[in-house]
CSV table of C-alpha atoms in Angstrom, one decimal:
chain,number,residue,atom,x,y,z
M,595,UNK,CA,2.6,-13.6,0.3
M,596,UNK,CA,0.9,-13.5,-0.5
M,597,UNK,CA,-1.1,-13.4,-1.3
M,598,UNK,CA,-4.9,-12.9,-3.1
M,599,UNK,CA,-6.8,-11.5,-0.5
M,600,UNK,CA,-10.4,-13.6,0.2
M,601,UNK,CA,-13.6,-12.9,1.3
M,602,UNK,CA,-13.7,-12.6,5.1
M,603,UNK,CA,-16.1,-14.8,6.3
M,604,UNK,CA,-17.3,-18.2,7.6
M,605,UNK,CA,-18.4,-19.2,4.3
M,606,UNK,CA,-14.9,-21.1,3.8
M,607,UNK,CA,-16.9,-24.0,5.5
M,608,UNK,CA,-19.3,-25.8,4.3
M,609,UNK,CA,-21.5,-23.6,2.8
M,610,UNK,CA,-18.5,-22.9,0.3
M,611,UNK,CA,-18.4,-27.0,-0.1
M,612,UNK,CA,-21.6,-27.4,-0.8
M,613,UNK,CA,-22.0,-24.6,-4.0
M,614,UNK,CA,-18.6,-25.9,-5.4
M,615,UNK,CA,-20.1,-29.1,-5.7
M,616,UNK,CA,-23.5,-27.5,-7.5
M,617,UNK,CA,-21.6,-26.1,-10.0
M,618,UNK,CA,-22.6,-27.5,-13.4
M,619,UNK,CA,-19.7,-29.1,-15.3
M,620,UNK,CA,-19.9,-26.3,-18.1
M,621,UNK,CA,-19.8,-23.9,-14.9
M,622,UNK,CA,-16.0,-25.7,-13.8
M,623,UNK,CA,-14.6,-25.7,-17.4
M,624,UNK,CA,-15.6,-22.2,-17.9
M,625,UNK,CA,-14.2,-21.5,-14.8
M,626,UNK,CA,-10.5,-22.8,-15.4
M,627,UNK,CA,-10.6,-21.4,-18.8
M,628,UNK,CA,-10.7,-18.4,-16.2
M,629,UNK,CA,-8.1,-19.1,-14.7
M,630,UNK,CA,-5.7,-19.7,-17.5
M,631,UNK,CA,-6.9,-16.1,-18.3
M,632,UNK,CA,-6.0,-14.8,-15.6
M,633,UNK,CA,-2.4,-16.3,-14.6
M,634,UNK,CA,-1.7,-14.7,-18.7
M,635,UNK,CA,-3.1,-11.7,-17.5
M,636,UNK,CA,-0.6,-11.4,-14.6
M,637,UNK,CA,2.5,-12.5,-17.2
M,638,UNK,CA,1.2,-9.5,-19.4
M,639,UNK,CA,0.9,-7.3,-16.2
M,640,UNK,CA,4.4,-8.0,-14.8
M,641,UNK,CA,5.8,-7.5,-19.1
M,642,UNK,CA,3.7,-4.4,-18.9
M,643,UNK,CA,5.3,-2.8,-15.6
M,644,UNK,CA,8.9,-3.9,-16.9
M,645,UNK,CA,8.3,-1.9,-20.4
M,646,UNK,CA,7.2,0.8,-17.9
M,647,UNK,CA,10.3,1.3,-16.3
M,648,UNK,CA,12.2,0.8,-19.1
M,649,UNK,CA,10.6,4.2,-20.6
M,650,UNK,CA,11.4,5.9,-17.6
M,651,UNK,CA,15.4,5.4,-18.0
M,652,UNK,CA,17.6,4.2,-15.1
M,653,UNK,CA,17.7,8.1,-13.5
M,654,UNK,CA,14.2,8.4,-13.3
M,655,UNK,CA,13.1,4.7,-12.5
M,656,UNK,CA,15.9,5.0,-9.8
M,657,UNK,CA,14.4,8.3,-8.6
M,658,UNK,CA,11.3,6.7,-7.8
M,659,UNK,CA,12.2,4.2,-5.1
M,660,UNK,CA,15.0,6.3,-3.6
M,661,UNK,CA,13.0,6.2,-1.0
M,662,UNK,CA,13.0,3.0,0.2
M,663,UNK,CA,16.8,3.0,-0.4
M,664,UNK,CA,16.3,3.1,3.6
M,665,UNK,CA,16.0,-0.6,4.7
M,666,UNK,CA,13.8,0.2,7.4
M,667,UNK,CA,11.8,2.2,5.3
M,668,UNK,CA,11.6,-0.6,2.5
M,669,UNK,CA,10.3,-3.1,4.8
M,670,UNK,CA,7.4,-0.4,5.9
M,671,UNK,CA,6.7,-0.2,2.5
M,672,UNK,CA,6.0,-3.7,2.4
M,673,UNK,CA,4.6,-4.0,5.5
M,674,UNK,CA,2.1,-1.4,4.9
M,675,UNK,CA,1.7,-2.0,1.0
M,676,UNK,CA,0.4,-5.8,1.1
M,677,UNK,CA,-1.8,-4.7,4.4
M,678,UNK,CA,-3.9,-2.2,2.1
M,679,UNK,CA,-3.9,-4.1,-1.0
M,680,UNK,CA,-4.1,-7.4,0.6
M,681,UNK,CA,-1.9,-9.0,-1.6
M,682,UNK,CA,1.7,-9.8,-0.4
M,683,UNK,CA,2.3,-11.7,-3.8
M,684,UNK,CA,0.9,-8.3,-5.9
M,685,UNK,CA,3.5,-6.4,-3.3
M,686,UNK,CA,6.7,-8.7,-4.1
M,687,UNK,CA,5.7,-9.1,-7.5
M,688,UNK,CA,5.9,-5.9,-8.5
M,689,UNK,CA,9.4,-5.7,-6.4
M,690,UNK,CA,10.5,-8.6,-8.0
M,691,UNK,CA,9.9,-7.1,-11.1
M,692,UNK,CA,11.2,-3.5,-10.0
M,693,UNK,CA,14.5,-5.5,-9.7
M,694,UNK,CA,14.4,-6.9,-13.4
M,695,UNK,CA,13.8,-4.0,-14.8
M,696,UNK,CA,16.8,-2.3,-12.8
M,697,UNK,CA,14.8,-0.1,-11.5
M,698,UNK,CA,15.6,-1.4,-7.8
M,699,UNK,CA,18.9,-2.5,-6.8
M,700,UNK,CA,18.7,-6.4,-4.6
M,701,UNK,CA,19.7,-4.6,-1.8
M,702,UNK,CA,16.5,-2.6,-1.6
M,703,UNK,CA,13.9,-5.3,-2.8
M,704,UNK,CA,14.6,-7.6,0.0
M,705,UNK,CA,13.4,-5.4,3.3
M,706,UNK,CA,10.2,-5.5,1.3
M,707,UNK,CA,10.0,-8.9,0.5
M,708,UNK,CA,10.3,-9.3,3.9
M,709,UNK,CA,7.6,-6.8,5.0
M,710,UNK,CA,5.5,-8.1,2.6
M,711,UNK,CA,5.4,-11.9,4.3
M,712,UNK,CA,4.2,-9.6,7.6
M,713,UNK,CA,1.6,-7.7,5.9
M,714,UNK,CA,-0.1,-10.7,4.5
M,715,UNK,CA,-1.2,-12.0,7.8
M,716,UNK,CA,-3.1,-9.3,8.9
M,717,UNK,CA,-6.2,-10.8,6.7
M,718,UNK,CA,-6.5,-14.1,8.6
M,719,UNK,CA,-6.3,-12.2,11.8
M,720,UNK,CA,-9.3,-10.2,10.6
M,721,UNK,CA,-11.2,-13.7,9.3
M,722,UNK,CA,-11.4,-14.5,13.2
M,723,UNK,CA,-13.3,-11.6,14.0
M,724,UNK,CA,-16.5,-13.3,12.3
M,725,UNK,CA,-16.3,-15.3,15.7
M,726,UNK,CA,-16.6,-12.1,18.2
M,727,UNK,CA,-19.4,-12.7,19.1
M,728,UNK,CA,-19.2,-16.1,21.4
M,729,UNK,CA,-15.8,-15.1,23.7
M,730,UNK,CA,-14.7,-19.0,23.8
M,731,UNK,CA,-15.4,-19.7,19.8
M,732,UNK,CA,-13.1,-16.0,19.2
M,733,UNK,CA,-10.3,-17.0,21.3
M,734,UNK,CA,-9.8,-20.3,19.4
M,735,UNK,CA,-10.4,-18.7,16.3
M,736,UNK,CA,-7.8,-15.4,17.1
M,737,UNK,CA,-5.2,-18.0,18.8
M,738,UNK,CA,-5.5,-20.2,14.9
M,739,UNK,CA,-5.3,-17.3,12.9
M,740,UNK,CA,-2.3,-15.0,14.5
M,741,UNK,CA,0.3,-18.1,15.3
M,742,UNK,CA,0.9,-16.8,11.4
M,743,UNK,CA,1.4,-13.3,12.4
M,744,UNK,CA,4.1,-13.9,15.5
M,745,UNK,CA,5.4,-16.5,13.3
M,746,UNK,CA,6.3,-14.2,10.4
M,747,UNK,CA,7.2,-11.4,13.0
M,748,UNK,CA,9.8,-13.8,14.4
M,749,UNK,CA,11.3,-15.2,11.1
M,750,UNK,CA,11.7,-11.1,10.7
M,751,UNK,CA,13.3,-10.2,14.0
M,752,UNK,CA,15.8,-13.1,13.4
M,753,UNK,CA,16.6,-13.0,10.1
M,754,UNK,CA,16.3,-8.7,9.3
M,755,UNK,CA,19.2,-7.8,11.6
M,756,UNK,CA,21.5,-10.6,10.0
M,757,UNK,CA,20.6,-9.6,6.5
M,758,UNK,CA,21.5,-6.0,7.5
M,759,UNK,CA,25.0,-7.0,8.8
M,760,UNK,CA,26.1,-9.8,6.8
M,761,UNK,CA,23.6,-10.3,3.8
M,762,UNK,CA,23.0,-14.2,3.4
M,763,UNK,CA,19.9,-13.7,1.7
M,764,UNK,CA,20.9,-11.6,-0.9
M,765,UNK,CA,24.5,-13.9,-1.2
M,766,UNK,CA,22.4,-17.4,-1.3
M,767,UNK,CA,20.2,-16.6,-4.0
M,768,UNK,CA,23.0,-14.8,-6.0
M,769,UNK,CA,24.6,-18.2,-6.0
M,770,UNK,CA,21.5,-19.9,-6.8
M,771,UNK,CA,20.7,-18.1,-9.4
M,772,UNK,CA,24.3,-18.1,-10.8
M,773,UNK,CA,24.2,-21.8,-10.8
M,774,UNK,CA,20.9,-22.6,-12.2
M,775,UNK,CA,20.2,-19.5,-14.5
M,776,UNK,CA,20.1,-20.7,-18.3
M,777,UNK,CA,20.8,-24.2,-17.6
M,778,UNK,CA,19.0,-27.4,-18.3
M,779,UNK,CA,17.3,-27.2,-14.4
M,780,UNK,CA,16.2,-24.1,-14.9
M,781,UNK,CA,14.7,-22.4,-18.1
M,782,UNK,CA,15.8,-19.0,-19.5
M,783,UNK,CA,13.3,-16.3,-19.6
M,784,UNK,CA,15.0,-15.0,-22.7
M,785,UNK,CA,13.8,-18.4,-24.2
M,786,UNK,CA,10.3,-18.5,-23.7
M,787,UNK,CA,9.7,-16.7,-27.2
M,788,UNK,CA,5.9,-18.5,-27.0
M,789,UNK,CA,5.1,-16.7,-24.1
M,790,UNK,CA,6.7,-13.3,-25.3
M,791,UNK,CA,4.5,-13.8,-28.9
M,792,UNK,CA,1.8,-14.4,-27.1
M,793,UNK,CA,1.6,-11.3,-24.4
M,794,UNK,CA,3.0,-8.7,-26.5
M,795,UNK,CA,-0.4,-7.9,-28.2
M,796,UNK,CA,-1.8,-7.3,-24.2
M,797,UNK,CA,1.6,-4.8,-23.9
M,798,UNK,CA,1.6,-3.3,-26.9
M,799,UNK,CA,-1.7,-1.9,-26.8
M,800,UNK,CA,-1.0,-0.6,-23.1
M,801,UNK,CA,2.3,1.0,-24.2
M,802,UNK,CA,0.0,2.5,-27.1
M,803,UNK,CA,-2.7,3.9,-25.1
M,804,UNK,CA,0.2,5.9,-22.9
M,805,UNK,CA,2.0,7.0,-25.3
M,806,UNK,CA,0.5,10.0,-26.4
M,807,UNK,CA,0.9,11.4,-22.8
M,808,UNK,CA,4.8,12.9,-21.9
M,809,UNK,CA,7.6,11.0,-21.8
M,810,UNK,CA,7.3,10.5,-18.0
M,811,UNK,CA,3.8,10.5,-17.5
M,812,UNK,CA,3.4,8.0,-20.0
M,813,UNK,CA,5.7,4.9,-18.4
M,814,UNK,CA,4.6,6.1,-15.1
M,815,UNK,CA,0.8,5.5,-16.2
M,816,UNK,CA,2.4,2.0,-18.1
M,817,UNK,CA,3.8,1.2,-14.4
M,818,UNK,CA,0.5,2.1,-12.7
M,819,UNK,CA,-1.4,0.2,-15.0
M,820,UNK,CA,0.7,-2.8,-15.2
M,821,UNK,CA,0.5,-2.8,-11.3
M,822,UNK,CA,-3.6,-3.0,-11.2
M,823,UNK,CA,-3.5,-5.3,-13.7
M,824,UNK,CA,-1.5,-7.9,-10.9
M,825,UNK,CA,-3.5,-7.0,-8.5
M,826,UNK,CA,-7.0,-7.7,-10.4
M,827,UNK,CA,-5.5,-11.1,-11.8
M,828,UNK,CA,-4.3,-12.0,-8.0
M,829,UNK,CA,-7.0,-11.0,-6.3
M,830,UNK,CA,-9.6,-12.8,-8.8
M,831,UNK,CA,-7.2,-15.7,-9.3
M,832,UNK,CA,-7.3,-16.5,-5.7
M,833,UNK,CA,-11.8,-15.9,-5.7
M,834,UNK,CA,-11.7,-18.5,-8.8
M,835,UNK,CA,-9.5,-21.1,-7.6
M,836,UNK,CA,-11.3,-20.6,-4.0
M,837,UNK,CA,-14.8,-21.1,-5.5
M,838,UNK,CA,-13.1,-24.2,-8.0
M,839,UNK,CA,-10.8,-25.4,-5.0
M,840,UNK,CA,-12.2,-24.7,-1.7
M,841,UNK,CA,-14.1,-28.3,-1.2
M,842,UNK,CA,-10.7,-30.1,-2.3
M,843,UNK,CA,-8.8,-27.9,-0.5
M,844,UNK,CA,-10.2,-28.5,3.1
M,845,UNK,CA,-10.5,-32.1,2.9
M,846,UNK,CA,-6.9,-32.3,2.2
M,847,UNK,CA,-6.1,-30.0,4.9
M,848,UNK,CA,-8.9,-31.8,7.8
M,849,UNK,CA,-7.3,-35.0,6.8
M,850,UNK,CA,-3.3,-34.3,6.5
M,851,UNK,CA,-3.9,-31.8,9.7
M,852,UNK,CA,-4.1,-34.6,12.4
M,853,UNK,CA,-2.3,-37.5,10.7
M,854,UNK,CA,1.2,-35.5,11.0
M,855,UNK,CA,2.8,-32.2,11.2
M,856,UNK,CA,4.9,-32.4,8.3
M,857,UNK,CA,2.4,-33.5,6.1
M,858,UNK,CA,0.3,-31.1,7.3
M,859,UNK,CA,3.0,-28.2,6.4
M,860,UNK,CA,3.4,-30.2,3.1
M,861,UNK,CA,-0.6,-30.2,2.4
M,862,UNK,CA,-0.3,-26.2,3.3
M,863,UNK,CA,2.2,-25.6,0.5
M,864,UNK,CA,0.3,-27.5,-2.0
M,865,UNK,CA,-2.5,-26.1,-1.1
M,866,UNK,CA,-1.1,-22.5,-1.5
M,867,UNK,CA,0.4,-23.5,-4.5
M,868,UNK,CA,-3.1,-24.3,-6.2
M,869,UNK,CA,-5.0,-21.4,-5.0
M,870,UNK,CA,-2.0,-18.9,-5.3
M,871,UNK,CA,-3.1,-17.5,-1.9
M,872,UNK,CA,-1.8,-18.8,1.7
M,873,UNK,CA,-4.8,-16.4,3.0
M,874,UNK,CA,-7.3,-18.5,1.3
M,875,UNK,CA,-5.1,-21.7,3.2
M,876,UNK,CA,-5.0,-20.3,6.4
M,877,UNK,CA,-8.9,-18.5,6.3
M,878,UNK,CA,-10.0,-22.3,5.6
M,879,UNK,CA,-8.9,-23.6,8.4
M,880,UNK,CA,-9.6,-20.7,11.1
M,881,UNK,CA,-13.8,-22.0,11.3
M,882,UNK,CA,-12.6,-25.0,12.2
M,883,UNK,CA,-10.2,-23.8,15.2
M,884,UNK,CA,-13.1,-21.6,15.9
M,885,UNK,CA,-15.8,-24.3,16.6
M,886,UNK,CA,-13.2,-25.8,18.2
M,887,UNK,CA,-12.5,-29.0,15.8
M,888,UNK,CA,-8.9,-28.0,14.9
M,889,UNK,CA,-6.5,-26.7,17.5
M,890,UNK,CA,-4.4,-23.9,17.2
M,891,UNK,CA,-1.7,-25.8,17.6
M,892,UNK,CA,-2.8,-28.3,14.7
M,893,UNK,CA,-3.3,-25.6,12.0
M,894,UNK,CA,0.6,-23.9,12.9
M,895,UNK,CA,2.5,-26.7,10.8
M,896,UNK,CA,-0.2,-25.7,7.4
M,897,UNK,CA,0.5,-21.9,8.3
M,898,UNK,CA,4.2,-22.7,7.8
M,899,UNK,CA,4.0,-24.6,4.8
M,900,UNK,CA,1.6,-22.1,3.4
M,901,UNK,CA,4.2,-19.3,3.6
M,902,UNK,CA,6.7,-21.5,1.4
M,903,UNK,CA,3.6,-22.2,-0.9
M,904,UNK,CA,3.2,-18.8,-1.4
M,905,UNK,CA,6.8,-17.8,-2.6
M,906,UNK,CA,6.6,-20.2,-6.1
M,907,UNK,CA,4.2,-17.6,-7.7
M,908,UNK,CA,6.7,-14.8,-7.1
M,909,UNK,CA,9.3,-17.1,-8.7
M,910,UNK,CA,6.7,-17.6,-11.3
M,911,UNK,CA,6.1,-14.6,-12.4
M,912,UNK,CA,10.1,-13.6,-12.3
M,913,UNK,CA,10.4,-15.7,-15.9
M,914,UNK,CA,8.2,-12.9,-17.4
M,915,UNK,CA,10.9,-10.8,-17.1
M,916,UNK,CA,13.5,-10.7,-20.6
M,917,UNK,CA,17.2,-8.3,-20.8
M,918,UNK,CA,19.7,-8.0,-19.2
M,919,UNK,CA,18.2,-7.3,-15.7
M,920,UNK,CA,16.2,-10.7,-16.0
M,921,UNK,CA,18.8,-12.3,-13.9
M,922,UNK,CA,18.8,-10.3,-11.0
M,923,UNK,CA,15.0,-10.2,-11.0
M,924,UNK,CA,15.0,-13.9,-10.7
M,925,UNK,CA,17.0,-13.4,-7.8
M,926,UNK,CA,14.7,-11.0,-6.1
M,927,UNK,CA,12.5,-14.0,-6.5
M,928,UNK,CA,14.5,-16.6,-5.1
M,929,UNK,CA,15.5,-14.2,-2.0
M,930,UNK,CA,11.5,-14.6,-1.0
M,931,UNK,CA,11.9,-18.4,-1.3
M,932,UNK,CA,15.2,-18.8,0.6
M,933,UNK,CA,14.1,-16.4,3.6
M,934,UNK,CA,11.0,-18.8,4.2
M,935,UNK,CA,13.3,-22.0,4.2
M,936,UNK,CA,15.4,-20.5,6.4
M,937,UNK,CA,12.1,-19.5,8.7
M,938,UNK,CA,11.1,-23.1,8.7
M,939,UNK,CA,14.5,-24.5,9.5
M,940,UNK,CA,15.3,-21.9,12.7
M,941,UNK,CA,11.7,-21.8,13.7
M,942,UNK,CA,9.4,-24.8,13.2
M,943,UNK,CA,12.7,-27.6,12.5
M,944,UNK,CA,14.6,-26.8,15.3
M,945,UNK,CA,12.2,-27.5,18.5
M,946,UNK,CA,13.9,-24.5,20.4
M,947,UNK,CA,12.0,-21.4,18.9
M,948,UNK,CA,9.0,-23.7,18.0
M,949,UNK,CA,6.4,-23.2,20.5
M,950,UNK,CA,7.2,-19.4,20.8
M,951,UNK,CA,4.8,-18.0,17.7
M,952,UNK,CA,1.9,-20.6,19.3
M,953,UNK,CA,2.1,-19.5,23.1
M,954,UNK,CA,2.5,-15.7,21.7
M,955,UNK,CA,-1.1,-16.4,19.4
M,956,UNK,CA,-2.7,-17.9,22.6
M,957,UNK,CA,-1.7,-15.3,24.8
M,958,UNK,CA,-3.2,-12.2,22.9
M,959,UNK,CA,-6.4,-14.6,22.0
M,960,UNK,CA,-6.5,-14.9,25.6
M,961,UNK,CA,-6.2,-11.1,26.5
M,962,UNK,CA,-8.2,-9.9,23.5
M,963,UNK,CA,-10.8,-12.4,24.2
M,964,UNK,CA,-11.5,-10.8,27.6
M,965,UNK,CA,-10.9,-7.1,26.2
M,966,UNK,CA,-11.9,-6.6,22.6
M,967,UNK,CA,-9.8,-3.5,22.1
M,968,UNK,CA,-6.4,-5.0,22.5
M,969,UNK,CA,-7.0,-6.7,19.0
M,970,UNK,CA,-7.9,-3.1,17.4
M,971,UNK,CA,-4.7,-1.8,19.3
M,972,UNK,CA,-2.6,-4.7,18.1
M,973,UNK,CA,-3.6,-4.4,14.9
M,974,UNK,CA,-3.6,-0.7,14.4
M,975,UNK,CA,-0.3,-0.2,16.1
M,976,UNK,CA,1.8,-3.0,14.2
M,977,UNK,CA,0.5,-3.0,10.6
M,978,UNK,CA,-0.3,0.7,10.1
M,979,UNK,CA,1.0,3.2,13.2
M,980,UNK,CA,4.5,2.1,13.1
M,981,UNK,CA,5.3,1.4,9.5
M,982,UNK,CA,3.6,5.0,8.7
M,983,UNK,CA,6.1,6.4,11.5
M,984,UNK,CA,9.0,4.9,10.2
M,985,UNK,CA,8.1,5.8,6.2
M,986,UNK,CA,7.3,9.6,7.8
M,987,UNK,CA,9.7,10.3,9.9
M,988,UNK,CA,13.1,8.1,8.0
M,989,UNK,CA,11.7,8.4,4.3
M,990,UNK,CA,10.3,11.5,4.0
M,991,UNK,CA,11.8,13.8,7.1
């Protein structure tokens, strides 16, 4: 979703290349020890929020997202939650695990899944900006970087409306998770007893520290805290793996990028798979388009494999969830996964709707090119005005 948001900057080229590779070898192992710190910190965040709405009791932990009980309103929420935390995987995350904890029925967890696969491309879109400068260098840059927006804003004007009418998402994953919760293909959460010894020190001592406050105050702080705690082990996850990765990364990507479309979509989920960010995937690629060596229509196929990339964290992070609403939280989980397959298949398989995101990308880098403000007014109007006016005037009036 994302995803970890990255430094916004040229410094994904070579520059980054160059000081992965002076890294000591005491430097790298340190640094994955880093990592495995961090992807148990995120298991003990999601635990933590889950044990958070657990103190609340269903009434209260219900109370709380009555407000997105709205489906328009829900996906505002995750259009403008991932756009200022700059996270869509912290965003469906803490959805996903709103939904195992019961505290969030399926029904209203998916319009924010869905918002938060918009939300997450407003980063790369901002990445181009490095390149305003030269007017030819920003227009290739800005065409790259927002074939992901008006490709995400078409999987949602496609697939929002049919969800709303006749719910496939929410029926698809039921059945998948039906079929392949607690068996041999895939594990029970309620099994992983390793993982639950080894994260309840990291709860317990978070549950502790809030319980002395009232007995809502207290699991709301436990939710709060659980929540920061994603979002510092995201947002660091994705810096670590990007200083660790980012040499690796774009040599895969140069090479798969011109060799074939599919591979290239393949090498863009791997490659968000790794790093745990499809921001970090996309931001790679956008100096390239820039200085004109990719195209933008070479780096669409790794924007839409890095949107699938981006959903097996979510799923991830579901098996932290134990009870009796573990289930439906893997579900949550699988909704993000099925909505991109489904985007692939009507969008990027099917040759009708393909070129539609790419010619809508070089059009605004066209017009913004010439006039600088239309960016600022695309921007501003899509991923803030509008969501604010539907969470204001539906949620709140």
């Amino acid at each position: 979703m994302a995803e970890a948001a990255s430094d916004r900057g040229p410094d994904t080229g070579h520059e980054g290349d160059a000081e992965a590779d002076r890294l000591p070898t005491w430097t790298k192992a340190l640094g994955w020890c880093g990592v495995a710190g961090l992807i148990y910190l995120l298991i003990c965040a999601v635990s933590i929020i889950s044990r958070g709405f657990a103190g609340l009791g269903s009434d209260a932990a219900h109370t709380m997202f009555a407000f997105a009980a709205n489906p328009w309103v829900g996906l505002s929420v995750g259009i403008l939650g991932t756009v200022l935390i700059q996270s869509s995987t912290t965003t469906t995350a803490i959805a996903v695990t709103a939904v195992g904890s019961g505290a969030l029925p399926i029904q209203g967890a998916i319009p924010i899944i869905l918002g938060a696969n918009v939300g997450t491309t407003v980063t790369t879109s901002l990445v181009a900006l490095t390149f305003i400068g030269d007017r030819v260098e920003f227009r290739r840059a800005l065409g790259a970087s927002t074939v992901h927006d008006f490709y995400n804003w078409l999987a949602l004007l496609i697939f929002f409306p049919i969800e709303l009418i006749w719910h496939p998402l929410q029926r698809i994953s039921g059945s998948l998770t039906d079929a392949l919760y607690g068996t041999d293909w895939l594990p029970n959460p309620a099994h992983f007893n390793v993982i639950r010894v080894a994260t309840r020190p990291v709860e317990h001592a978070v549950i502790h520290a809030t319980s002395h406050i009232s007995s809502t105050l207290g699991p709301l702080f436990t939710i709060v805290i659980g929540a920061a705690l994603i979002l510092v082990a995201v947002r660091y996850l994705g810096k670590l793996l990007r200083l660790l990765m980012v040499g690796r990364a774009r040599d895969v990507l140069i090479k798969a990028v011109g060799r074939n479309e599919y591979l290239a979509m393949a090498s863009g989920m791997g490659v968000t798979v790794v790093t745990q960010s499809s921001t970090i995937t996309t931001s790679v690629l956008v100096p390239f388009a820039g200085t004109g060596i990719l195209t933008p229509a070479q780096v669409y196929p790794v924007v839409v494999g890095s949107n699938l990339g981006t959903t097996f964290t979510v799923v991830f992070a579901a098996f932290a969830g134990v009870g009796p609403d573990a289930r439906i939280g893997l579900q949550a989980a699988f909704v993000h996964l099925v909505y991109n397959l489904f985007a692939i298949v009507a969008i990027y398989v099917i040759p009708l709707l393909r070129p539609v995101p790419l010619f809508c990308a070089e059009k605004l880098a066209r017009v913004a090119s010439e006039h600088r403000w239309v960016l600022a007014v695309y921007l501003g109007t899509v991923f803030i005005a509008l969501p604010v006016l539907v969470i204001v005037l539906v949620g709140v009036l």
